[in-house]
Amino acid sequence: MLPAITARASRLRGMFKQLIDNALDAMDSNRHQPRELRITTATQEQAVSVVIEDTGPGVASELQWRIFEPFFTTKRATTHVGLGLAMVQEVVNEQRGMITLDPDYSAGCRWQVLLPIKYEDDS
Ligand SMILES: Nc1ncnc2c1ncn2[C@@H]1O[C@H](COP(=O)(O)OP(=O)(O)O)[C@@H](O)[C@H]1O
Ligand SMILES: [Mg+2]
């Protein structure tokens, strides 16, 4: 079982929804591949680790530094405004966590979210 973390459930839910929606969008754009979304949780030192992998096209390396930028999107539909990852980053920061995109993962996209178990507010 995973250790508990302190967070607003609605914020975490919103964050994971953005990541999962992106994974589903990516796999929709890559229909010749099997669509596989894998979510793995683990305890890693003082953090809960959540790894999210999809079998979409992944993020081109020249775009990886831009995707957290508010309003950056590669999608055409007007419903995609490019604020998903900005929101994800905000929630991760609130938790004093970390999010990384695995630059070596070639089967699709692989995110790791680290959320510290003990949230000490030292402000
Ligand atoms: N799982 C993913 N696979 C491929 N590209 C992704 C993935 N997640 C995010 N991206 C890229 O990052 C961009 C920004 O994502 P986001 O901030 O959620 O905005 P939006 O989903 O509205 O485009 C996307 O347009 C896409 O290019
Ligand atoms: Mg999105």
mmCIF file of C-alpha atoms and ligand atoms in Angstrom:
data_model
loop_
_atom_site.group_PDB
_atom_site.id
_atom_site.type_symbol
_atom_site.label_atom_id
_atom_site.label_comp_id
_atom_site.label_asym_id
_atom_site.label_seq_id
_atom_site.Cartn_x
_atom_site.Cartn_y
_atom_site.Cartn_z
ATOM 1 C CA MET A 1 0.000 0.000 0.000
ATOM 2 C CA LEU A 2 1.144 3.521 -0.733
ATOM 3 C CA PRO A 3 1.773 5.949 2.112
ATOM 4 C CA ALA A 4 -0.699 8.799 2.433
ATOM 5 C CA ILE A 5 0.157 12.229 1.141
ATOM 6 C CA THR A 6 -1.382 15.548 2.083
ATOM 7 C CA ALA A 7 -3.157 17.209 -0.807
ATOM 8 C CA ARG A 8 -6.509 18.446 -1.970
ATOM 9 C CA ALA A 9 -8.080 15.447 -3.680
ATOM 10 C CA SER A 10 -9.747 17.647 -6.289
ATOM 11 C CA ARG A 11 -6.389 19.165 -7.271
ATOM 12 C CA LEU A 12 -4.765 15.755 -7.670
ATOM 13 C CA ARG A 13 -7.740 14.467 -9.596
ATOM 14 C CA GLY A 14 -7.568 17.461 -11.928
ATOM 15 C CA MET A 15 -3.855 16.946 -12.441
ATOM 16 C CA PHE A 16 -4.112 13.262 -13.301
ATOM 17 C CA LYS A 17 -7.064 13.967 -15.564
ATOM 18 C CA GLN A 18 -4.918 16.343 -17.628
ATOM 19 C CA LEU A 19 -2.143 13.761 -17.963
ATOM 20 C CA ILE A 20 -4.543 10.970 -18.865
ATOM 21 C CA ASP A 21 -6.489 13.139 -21.323
ATOM 22 C CA ASN A 22 -3.198 13.986 -23.031
ATOM 23 C CA ALA A 23 -2.271 10.313 -23.202
ATOM 24 C CA LEU A 24 -5.639 9.462 -24.760
ATOM 25 C CA ASP A 25 -5.343 12.331 -27.275
ATOM 26 C CA ALA A 26 -1.851 11.174 -28.192
ATOM 27 C CA MET A 27 -2.972 7.601 -28.747
ATOM 28 C CA ASP A 28 -5.945 8.789 -30.828
ATOM 29 C CA SER A 29 -3.466 10.457 -33.148
ATOM 30 C CA ASN A 30 -1.450 7.263 -33.482
ATOM 31 C CA ARG A 31 -4.065 4.732 -34.485
ATOM 32 C CA HIS A 32 -1.770 2.167 -36.074
ATOM 33 C CA GLN A 33 -0.293 1.456 -32.640
ATOM 34 C CA PRO A 34 -2.011 -0.587 -29.949
ATOM 35 C CA ARG A 35 -3.469 1.842 -27.429
ATOM 36 C CA GLU A 36 -1.984 1.128 -24.047
ATOM 37 C CA LEU A 37 -2.088 3.371 -21.041
ATOM 38 C CA ARG A 38 -0.096 2.155 -18.084
ATOM 39 C CA ILE A 39 -0.167 3.776 -14.669
ATOM 40 C CA THR A 40 2.264 2.464 -12.056
ATOM 41 C CA THR A 41 2.610 3.620 -8.490
ATOM 42 C CA ALA A 42 5.482 3.008 -6.113
ATOM 43 C CA THR A 43 7.108 4.413 -3.034
ATOM 44 C CA GLN A 44 10.428 6.029 -3.808
ATOM 45 C CA GLU A 45 12.418 7.305 -0.874
ATOM 46 C CA GLN A 46 10.260 10.049 0.691
ATOM 47 C CA ALA A 47 7.869 10.294 -2.237
ATOM 48 C CA VAL A 48 5.035 8.541 -3.961
ATOM 49 C CA SER A 49 5.962 7.922 -7.577
ATOM 50 C CA VAL A 50 3.310 7.760 -10.278
ATOM 51 C CA VAL A 51 4.480 6.744 -13.733
ATOM 52 C CA ILE A 52 2.139 7.260 -16.679
ATOM 53 C CA GLU A 53 3.039 5.678 -20.003
ATOM 54 C CA ASP A 54 1.161 5.779 -23.273
ATOM 55 C CA THR A 55 1.764 4.355 -26.727
ATOM 56 C CA GLY A 56 1.203 7.603 -28.577
ATOM 57 C CA PRO A 57 3.807 9.391 -30.712
ATOM 58 C CA GLY A 58 5.578 10.940 -27.700
ATOM 59 C CA VAL A 59 6.837 14.519 -27.590
ATOM 60 C CA ALA A 60 9.460 15.498 -30.162
ATOM 61 C CA SER A 61 12.680 16.391 -28.365
ATOM 62 C CA GLU A 62 12.730 19.920 -29.829
ATOM 63 C CA LEU A 63 9.307 20.572 -28.268
ATOM 64 C CA GLN A 64 9.973 19.111 -24.840
ATOM 65 C CA TRP A 65 11.087 22.393 -23.317
ATOM 66 C CA ARG A 66 7.962 24.215 -24.525
ATOM 67 C CA ILE A 67 5.082 21.950 -23.575
ATOM 68 C CA PHE A 68 4.608 23.372 -20.056
ATOM 69 C CA GLU A 69 4.243 26.859 -21.477
ATOM 70 C CA PRO A 70 0.677 28.176 -21.003
ATOM 71 C CA PHE A 71 -1.269 28.139 -24.301
ATOM 72 C CA PHE A 72 1.274 25.931 -26.042
ATOM 73 C CA THR A 73 -0.585 23.246 -27.945
ATOM 74 C CA THR A 74 0.033 21.114 -31.010
ATOM 75 C CA LYS A 75 -3.643 20.185 -31.261
ATOM 76 C CA ARG A 76 -6.040 21.703 -33.740
ATOM 77 C CA ALA A 77 -9.358 21.445 -31.920
ATOM 78 C CA THR A 78 -10.345 24.688 -30.224
ATOM 79 C CA THR A 79 -11.180 22.718 -27.081
ATOM 80 C CA HIS A 80 -7.427 22.203 -26.568
ATOM 81 C CA VAL A 81 -6.084 25.483 -25.310
ATOM 82 C CA GLY A 82 -2.694 24.332 -24.074
ATOM 83 C CA LEU A 83 -3.283 24.879 -20.373
ATOM 84 C CA GLY A 84 -3.256 21.248 -19.241
ATOM 85 C CA LEU A 85 0.432 20.874 -18.449
ATOM 86 C CA ALA A 86 0.619 24.371 -16.981
ATOM 87 C CA MET A 87 -2.049 23.245 -14.517
ATOM 88 C CA VAL A 88 -0.204 19.977 -13.879
ATOM 89 C CA GLN A 89 2.968 21.911 -13.109
ATOM 90 C CA GLU A 90 1.059 24.178 -10.729
ATOM 91 C CA VAL A 91 -0.336 21.245 -8.727
ATOM 92 C CA VAL A 92 3.049 19.509 -8.637
ATOM 93 C CA ASN A 93 4.618 22.724 -7.342
ATOM 94 C CA GLU A 94 1.924 23.080 -4.688
ATOM 95 C CA GLN A 95 2.914 19.633 -3.466
ATOM 96 C CA ARG A 96 6.616 20.448 -3.713
ATOM 97 C CA GLY A 97 6.846 17.538 -6.056
ATOM 98 C CA MET A 98 8.488 16.981 -9.372
ATOM 99 C CA ILE A 99 7.346 15.980 -12.829
ATOM 100 C CA THR A 100 9.660 14.673 -15.501
ATOM 101 C CA LEU A 101 9.217 13.521 -19.052
ATOM 102 C CA ASP A 102 11.530 10.599 -19.801
ATOM 103 C CA PRO A 103 13.618 11.807 -22.770
ATOM 104 C CA ASP A 104 14.835 8.268 -23.561
ATOM 105 C CA TYR A 105 11.437 6.625 -23.764
ATOM 106 C CA SER A 106 10.713 5.838 -27.387
ATOM 107 C CA ALA A 107 7.578 3.674 -27.173
ATOM 108 C CA GLY A 108 5.407 6.751 -26.562
ATOM 109 C CA CYS A 109 5.321 9.174 -23.700
ATOM 110 C CA ARG A 110 6.465 8.417 -20.169
ATOM 111 C CA TRP A 111 5.859 10.793 -17.274
ATOM 112 C CA GLN A 112 6.964 10.429 -13.710
ATOM 113 C CA VAL A 113 5.256 12.449 -10.999
ATOM 114 C CA LEU A 114 6.911 12.472 -7.583
ATOM 115 C CA LEU A 115 4.795 13.647 -4.663
ATOM 116 C CA PRO A 116 6.559 13.976 -1.300
ATOM 117 C CA ILE A 117 5.025 11.889 1.458
ATOM 118 C CA LYS A 118 5.596 14.462 4.139
ATOM 119 C CA TYR A 119 4.484 17.874 3.095
ATOM 120 C CA GLU A 120 6.167 20.298 5.432
ATOM 121 C CA ASP A 121 4.987 23.837 4.991
ATOM 122 C CA ASP A 122 7.968 25.878 6.036
ATOM 123 C CA SER A 123 6.646 29.159 4.717
HETATM 124 N N1 LIG B 1 1.149 12.121 -23.606
HETATM 125 C C1 LIG B 1 1.531 12.973 -24.564
HETATM 126 N N2 LIG B 1 1.982 12.504 -25.761
HETATM 127 C C2 LIG B 1 2.365 13.351 -26.727
HETATM 128 N N3 LIG B 1 2.360 14.703 -26.619
HETATM 129 C C3 LIG B 1 1.925 15.218 -25.461
HETATM 130 C C4 LIG B 1 1.495 14.392 -24.376
HETATM 131 N N4 LIG B 1 1.143 15.201 -23.343
HETATM 132 C C5 LIG B 1 1.333 16.458 -23.771
HETATM 133 N N5 LIG B 1 1.794 16.479 -25.043
HETATM 134 C C6 LIG B 1 2.121 17.691 -25.844
HETATM 135 O O1 LIG B 1 2.106 18.820 -24.986
HETATM 136 C C7 LIG B 1 1.204 19.809 -25.496
HETATM 137 C C8 LIG B 1 0.635 20.614 -24.357
HETATM 138 O O2 LIG B 1 -0.233 19.829 -23.553
HETATM 139 P P1 LIG B 1 -1.363 20.532 -22.691
HETATM 140 O O3 LIG B 1 -0.722 21.634 -21.904
HETATM 141 O O4 LIG B 1 -2.119 19.501 -21.947
HETATM 142 O O5 LIG B 1 -2.270 21.238 -23.766
HETATM 143 P P2 LIG B 1 -3.363 20.630 -24.791
HETATM 144 O O6 LIG B 1 -3.684 19.233 -24.348
HETATM 145 O O7 LIG B 1 -4.532 21.567 -24.673
HETATM 146 O O8 LIG B 1 -2.691 20.677 -26.138
HETATM 147 C C9 LIG B 1 0.204 19.033 -26.310
HETATM 148 O O9 LIG B 1 -0.425 19.843 -27.287
HETATM 149 C C10 LIG B 1 1.089 17.949 -26.927
HETATM 150 O O10 LIG B 1 1.794 18.455 -28.042
HETATM 151 MG MG MG B 2 -3.938 18.609 -22.398
#
